[in-house]
Tab-separated table of C-alpha atoms and ligand atoms in Angstrom:
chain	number	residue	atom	x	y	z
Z	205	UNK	CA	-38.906	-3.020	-25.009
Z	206	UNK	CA	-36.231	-3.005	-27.833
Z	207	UNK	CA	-32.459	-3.850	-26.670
Z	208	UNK	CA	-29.767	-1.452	-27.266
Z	209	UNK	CA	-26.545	-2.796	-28.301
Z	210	UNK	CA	-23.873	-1.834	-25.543
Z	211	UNK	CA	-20.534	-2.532	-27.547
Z	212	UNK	CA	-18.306	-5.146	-25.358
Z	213	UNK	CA	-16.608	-8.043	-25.295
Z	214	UNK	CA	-16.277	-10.511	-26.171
Z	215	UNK	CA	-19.421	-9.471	-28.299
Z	216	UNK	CA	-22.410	-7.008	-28.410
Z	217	UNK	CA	-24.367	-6.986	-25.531
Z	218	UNK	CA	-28.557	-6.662	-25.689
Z	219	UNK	CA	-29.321	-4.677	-23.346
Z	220	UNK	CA	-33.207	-5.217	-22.325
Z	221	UNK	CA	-34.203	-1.849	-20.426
Z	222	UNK	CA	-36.969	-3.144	-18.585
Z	223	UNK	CA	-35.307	-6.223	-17.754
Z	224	UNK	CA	-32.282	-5.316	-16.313
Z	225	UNK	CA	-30.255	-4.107	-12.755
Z	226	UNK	CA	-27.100	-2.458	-11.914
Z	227	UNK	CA	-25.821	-4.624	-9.096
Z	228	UNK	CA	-23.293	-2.113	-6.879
Z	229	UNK	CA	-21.105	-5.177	-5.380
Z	230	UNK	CA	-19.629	-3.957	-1.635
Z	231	UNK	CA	-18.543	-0.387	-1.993
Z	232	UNK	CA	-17.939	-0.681	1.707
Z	233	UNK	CA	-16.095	1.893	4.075
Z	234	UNK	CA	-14.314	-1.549	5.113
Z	235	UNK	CA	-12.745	-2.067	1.789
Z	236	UNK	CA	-12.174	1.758	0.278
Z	237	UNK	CA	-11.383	4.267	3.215
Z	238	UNK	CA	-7.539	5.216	3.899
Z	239	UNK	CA	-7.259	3.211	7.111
Z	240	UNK	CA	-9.937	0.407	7.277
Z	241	UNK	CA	-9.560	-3.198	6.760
Z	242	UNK	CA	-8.556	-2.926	2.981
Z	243	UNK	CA	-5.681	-1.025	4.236
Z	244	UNK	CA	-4.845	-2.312	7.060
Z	245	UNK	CA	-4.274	-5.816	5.351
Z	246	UNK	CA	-1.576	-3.987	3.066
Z	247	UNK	CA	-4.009	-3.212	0.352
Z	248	UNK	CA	-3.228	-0.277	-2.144
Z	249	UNK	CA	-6.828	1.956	-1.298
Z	250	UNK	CA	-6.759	4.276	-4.096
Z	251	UNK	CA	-6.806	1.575	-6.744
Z	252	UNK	CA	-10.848	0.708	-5.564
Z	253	UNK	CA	-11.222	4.766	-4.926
Z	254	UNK	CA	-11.092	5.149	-8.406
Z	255	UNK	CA	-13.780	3.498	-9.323
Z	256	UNK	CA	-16.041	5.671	-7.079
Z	257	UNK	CA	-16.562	8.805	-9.917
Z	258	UNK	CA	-17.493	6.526	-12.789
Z	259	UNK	CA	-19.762	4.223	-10.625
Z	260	UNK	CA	-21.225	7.316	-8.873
Z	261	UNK	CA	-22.511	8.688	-12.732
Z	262	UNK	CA	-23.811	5.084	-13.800
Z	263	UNK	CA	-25.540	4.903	-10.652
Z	264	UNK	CA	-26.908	8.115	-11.520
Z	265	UNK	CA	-27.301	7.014	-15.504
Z	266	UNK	CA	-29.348	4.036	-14.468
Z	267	UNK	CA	-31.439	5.930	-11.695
Z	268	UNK	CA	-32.453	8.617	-13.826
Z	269	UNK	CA	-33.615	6.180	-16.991
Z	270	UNK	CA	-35.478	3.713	-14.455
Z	271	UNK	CA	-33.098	0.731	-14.241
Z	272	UNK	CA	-33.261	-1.176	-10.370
Z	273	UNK	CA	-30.330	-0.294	-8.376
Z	274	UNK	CA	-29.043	-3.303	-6.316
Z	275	UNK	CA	-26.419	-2.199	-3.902
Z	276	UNK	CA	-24.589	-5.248	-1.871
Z	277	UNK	CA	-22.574	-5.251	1.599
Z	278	UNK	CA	-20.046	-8.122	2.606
Z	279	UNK	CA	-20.632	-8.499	6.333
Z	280	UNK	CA	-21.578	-10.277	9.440
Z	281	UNK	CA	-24.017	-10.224	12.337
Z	282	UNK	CA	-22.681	-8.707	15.826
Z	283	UNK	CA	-22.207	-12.266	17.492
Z	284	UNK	CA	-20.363	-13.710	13.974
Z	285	UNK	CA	-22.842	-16.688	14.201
Z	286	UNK	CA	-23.158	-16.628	10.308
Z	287	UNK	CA	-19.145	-16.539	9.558
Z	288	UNK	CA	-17.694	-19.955	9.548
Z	289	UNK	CA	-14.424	-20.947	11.206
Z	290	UNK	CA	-12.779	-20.709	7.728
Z	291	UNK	CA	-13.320	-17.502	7.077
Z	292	UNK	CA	-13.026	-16.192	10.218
Z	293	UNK	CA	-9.470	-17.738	10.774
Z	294	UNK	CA	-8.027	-16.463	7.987
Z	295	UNK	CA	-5.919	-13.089	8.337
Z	296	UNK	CA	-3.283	-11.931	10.690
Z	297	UNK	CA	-4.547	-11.501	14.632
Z	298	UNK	CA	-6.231	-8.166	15.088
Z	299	UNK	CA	-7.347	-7.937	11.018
Z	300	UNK	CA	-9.708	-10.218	11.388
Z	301	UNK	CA	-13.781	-10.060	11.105
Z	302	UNK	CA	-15.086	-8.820	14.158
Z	303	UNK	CA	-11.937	-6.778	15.241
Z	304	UNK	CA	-11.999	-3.240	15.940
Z	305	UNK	CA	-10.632	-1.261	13.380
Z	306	UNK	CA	-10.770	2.553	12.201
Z	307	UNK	CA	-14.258	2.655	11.429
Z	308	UNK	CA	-15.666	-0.051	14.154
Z	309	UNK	CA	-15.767	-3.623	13.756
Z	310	UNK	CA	-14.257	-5.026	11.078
Z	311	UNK	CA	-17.328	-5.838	8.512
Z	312	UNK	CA	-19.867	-5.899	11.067
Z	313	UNK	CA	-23.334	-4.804	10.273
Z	314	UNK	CA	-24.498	-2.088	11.663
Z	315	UNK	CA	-20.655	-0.723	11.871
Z	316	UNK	CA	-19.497	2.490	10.136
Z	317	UNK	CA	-16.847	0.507	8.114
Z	318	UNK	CA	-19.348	-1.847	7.233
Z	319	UNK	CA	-21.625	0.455	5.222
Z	320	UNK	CA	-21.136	2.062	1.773
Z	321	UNK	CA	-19.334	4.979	1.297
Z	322	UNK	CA	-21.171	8.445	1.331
Z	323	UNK	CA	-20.944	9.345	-2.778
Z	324	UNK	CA	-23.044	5.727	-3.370
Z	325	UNK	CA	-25.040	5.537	-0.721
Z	326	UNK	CA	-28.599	3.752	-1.792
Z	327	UNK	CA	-31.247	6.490	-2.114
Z	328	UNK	CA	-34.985	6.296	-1.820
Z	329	UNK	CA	-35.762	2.461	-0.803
Z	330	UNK	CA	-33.012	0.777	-2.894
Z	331	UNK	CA	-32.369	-3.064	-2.239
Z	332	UNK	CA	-29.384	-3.272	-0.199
Z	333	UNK	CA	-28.445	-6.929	0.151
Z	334	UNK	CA	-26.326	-8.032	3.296
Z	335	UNK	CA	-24.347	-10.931	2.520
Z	336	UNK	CA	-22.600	-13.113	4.952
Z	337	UNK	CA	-20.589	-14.682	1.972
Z	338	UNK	CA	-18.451	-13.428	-1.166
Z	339	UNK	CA	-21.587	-14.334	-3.497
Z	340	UNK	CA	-25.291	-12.132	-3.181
Z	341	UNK	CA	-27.184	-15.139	-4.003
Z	342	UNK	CA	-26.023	-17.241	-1.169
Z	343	UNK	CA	-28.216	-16.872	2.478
Z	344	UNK	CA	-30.076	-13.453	0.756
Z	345	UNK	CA	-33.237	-12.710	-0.892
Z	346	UNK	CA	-31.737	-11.371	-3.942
Z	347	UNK	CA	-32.943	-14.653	-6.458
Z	348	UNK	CA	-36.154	-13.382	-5.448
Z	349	UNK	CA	-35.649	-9.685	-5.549
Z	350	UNK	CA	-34.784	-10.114	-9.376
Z	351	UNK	CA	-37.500	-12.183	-9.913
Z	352	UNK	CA	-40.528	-10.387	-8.436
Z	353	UNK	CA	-38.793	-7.165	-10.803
Z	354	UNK	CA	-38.580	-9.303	-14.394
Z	355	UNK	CA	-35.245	-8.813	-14.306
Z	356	UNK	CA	-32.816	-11.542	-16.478
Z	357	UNK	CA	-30.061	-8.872	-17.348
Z	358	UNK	CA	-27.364	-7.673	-14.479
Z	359	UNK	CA	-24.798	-4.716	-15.257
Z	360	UNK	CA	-22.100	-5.878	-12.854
Z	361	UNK	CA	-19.992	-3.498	-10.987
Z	362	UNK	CA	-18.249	-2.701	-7.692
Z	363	UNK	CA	-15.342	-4.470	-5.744
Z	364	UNK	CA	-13.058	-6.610	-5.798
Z	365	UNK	CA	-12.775	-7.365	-9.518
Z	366	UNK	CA	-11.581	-11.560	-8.648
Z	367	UNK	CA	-13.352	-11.894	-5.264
Z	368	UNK	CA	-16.917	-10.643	-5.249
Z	369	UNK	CA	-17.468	-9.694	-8.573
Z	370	UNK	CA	-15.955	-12.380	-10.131
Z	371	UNK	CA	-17.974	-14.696	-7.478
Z	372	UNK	CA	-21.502	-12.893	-8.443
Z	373	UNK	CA	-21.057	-12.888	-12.427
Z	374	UNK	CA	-20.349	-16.150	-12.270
Z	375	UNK	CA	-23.505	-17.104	-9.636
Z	376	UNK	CA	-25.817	-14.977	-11.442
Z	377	UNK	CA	-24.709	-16.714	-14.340
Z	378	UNK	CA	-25.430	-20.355	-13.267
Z	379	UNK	CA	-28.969	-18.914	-12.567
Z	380	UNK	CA	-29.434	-18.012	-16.143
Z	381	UNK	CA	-28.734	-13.724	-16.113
Z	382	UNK	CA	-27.433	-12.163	-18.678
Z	383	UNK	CA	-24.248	-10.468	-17.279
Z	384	UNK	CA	-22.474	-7.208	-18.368
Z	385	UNK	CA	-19.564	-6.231	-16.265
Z	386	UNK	CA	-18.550	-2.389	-16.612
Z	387	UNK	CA	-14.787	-2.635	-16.688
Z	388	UNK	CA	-13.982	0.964	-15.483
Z	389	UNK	CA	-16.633	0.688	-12.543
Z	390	UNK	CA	-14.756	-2.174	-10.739
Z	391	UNK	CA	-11.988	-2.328	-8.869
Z	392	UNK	CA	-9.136	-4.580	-7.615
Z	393	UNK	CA	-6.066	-3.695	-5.293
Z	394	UNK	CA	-4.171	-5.331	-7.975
Z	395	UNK	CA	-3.556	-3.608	-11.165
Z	396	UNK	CA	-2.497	-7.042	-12.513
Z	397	UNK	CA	-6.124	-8.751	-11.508
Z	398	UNK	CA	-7.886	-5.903	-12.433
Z	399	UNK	CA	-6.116	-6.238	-16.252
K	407	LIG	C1	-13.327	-9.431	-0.398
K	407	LIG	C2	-14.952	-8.398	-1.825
K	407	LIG	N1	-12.327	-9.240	-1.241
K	407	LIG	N2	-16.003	-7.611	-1.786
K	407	LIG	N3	-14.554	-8.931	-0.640
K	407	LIG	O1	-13.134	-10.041	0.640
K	407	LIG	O2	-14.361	-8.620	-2.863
């Protein structure tokens, strides 16, 4: 299939239609709801709530011409056995993984909080990939979801702009993917990391 040039920066990107997927990085209840664990560590919500419209008509853009939709969750199993010490130490007492907060426990699978919010939810058999770290490739099956598809190309999106996404451009990178990262359909709590 021919590329179409997507205009970015800091040059054209190729865009391979058959060859790429829009990764949705942790549009999690956790993160984005008034009240959850975003909030409750201090966190501006409406700065990731924002990204929700635009992401919500690429998802729809990409769905509608055939292009994989990849949606990931940040999270950990019931009995935290896959969240080490340093992670789970970190945060003031009560705000931590595994607490309960507004929307259960604190990015637990299987919690309310811990699933995406209702205008992306995955439709029809779409890869959701639970991740116990900040990266998708690390302790998932997502190397090898790309590569039973033929896919070399990601379209990067979702939250937070310097945590996750930052962490999975630069993985999928090291593995040899073409990344484009749609500005306006990430998000930060910090209008200075998200600039
Ligand atoms: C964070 C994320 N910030 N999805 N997770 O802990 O960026």
């Amino acid at each position: 299939m021919n590329p179409i040039t997507v205009p970015a920066e800091p040059s054209a990107f190729p865009l391979i239609p058959g060859q790429t997927a829009l990764i949705v990085i942790d549009m999690q209840r956790d993160f984005l709801l008034p009240g959850g664990f975003g909030e409750r560590l201090g966190n501006d919500v409406g700065q990731l709530l924002k990204v929700v419209p635009p992401l919500a008509a690429l998802i729809a853009a990409a769905r509608d011409a055939g292009i994989l939709v990849i949606h990931t969750r940040e999270g950990h199993l019931p009995d935290l056995s896959d969240c080490p010490p340093a992670k789970l130490n970190r945060g003031a007492p009560s705000r931590r993984i595994g607490d309960p907060g507004k929307y259960g426990r604190i990015l637990i699978r299987g919690e309310y909080g811990h699933d995406i919010v209702d205008e992306l939810s995955p439709v029809n058999g779409e890869v959701v990939i639970d991740k116990p770290g900040k990266g998708a490739f690390y302790a998932t099956d997502l190397q090898d979801v790309l590569t039973a598809a033929g896919v070399t190309q990601l379209l990067v999106t979702g939250v937070t702009t310097e945590v996750c996404v930052h962490t999975n451009t630069r993985e999928a990178n090291d593995r040899g993917y073409e990344c484009l990262v749609v500005s306006d359909c990430v998000g930060s709590y910090f209008p200075e990391f998200q600039r």
